[in-house]
Amino acid sequence: MIRHAKSSWEFDVSDEKRPLNQRGLSDADLVGKELKTVIKSIDRVLSSPAERAYSTAKIVLSHLDIPESLFGLESRLYDFGGNQVIEVIKNCGDEINTLMIFGHNHAFTSIANLYGNENIENVPTAGVVVIQFDVKKWKNINVGKTLLKIYPKSLR
């Protein structure tokens, strides 16, 4: 899970259209560079259609060798509570071993705490949380192991 990078409030646009600010652009780039050193393979990438999440995804993915055909926008990831995000995850095809999603808080912090084995107070903007599940079917996920946390502040 990757939370969108820092967005700008300086424009008079709807929530879904808010762009990244300069720090957000920089942090997404830092996270992408860091992920390049740790990501082995990704089978599917989904992003919220909100501008700040989609822009974060484009920047991060520009550092990874992931074919564009594996990327998709998923409207249910524009969710702040987490139920729709969980629904998306649990309905993934079982041929997918590694899923990367871009979305929003408070959903991502809630899911990280519900499904990971570490307590995370807050997934920061452009923060990454990787959870591994020991199941064969996405619909059967329950508490997994929090494998990795990457926060931009520690990369600056």
PDB file of C-alpha atoms in Angstrom, residues 3 19 23 28 32 42-43 48 65 70 102 110-111 117 122 125 128 145:
ATOM      1  CA  ARG A   3      -0.520   6.500   0.421  1.00  0.00           C
ATOM      2  CA  PRO A  19      -2.726  17.969  -7.341  1.00  0.00           C
ATOM      3  CA  ARG A  23       7.090  18.264  -1.511  1.00  0.00           C
ATOM      4  CA  ALA A  28       6.986  10.361  -4.537  1.00  0.00           C
ATOM      5  CA  GLY A  32      10.056   5.362  -6.220  1.00  0.00           C
ATOM      6  CA  ILE A  42       4.568  -6.783  -8.979  1.00  0.00           C
ATOM      7  CA  ASP A  43       1.673  -8.614 -10.634  1.00  0.00           C
ATOM      8  CA  SER A  48      -7.456   5.584  -6.742  1.00  0.00           C
ATOM      9  CA  ASP A  65      10.055  -1.942 -14.491  1.00  0.00           C
ATOM     10  CA  LEU A  70      -0.484  -4.169 -15.155  1.00  0.00           C
ATOM     11  CA  PHE A 102      -2.212   3.697  -4.230  1.00  0.00           C
ATOM     12  CA  SER A 110      -6.637   1.305   9.387  1.00  0.00           C
ATOM     13  CA  ILE A 111      -5.869  -1.538   6.967  1.00  0.00           C
ATOM     14  CA  ASN A 117       1.275  -7.397  12.733  1.00  0.00           C
ATOM     15  CA  ASN A 122      -0.181   6.932  10.910  1.00  0.00           C
ATOM     16  CA  THR A 125       1.866  10.910   2.807  1.00  0.00           C
ATOM     17  CA  VAL A 128       4.612   2.592   1.971  1.00  0.00           C
ATOM     18  CA  LYS A 145       3.226  -9.958   8.512  1.00  0.00           C
TER      19      LYS A 145
END
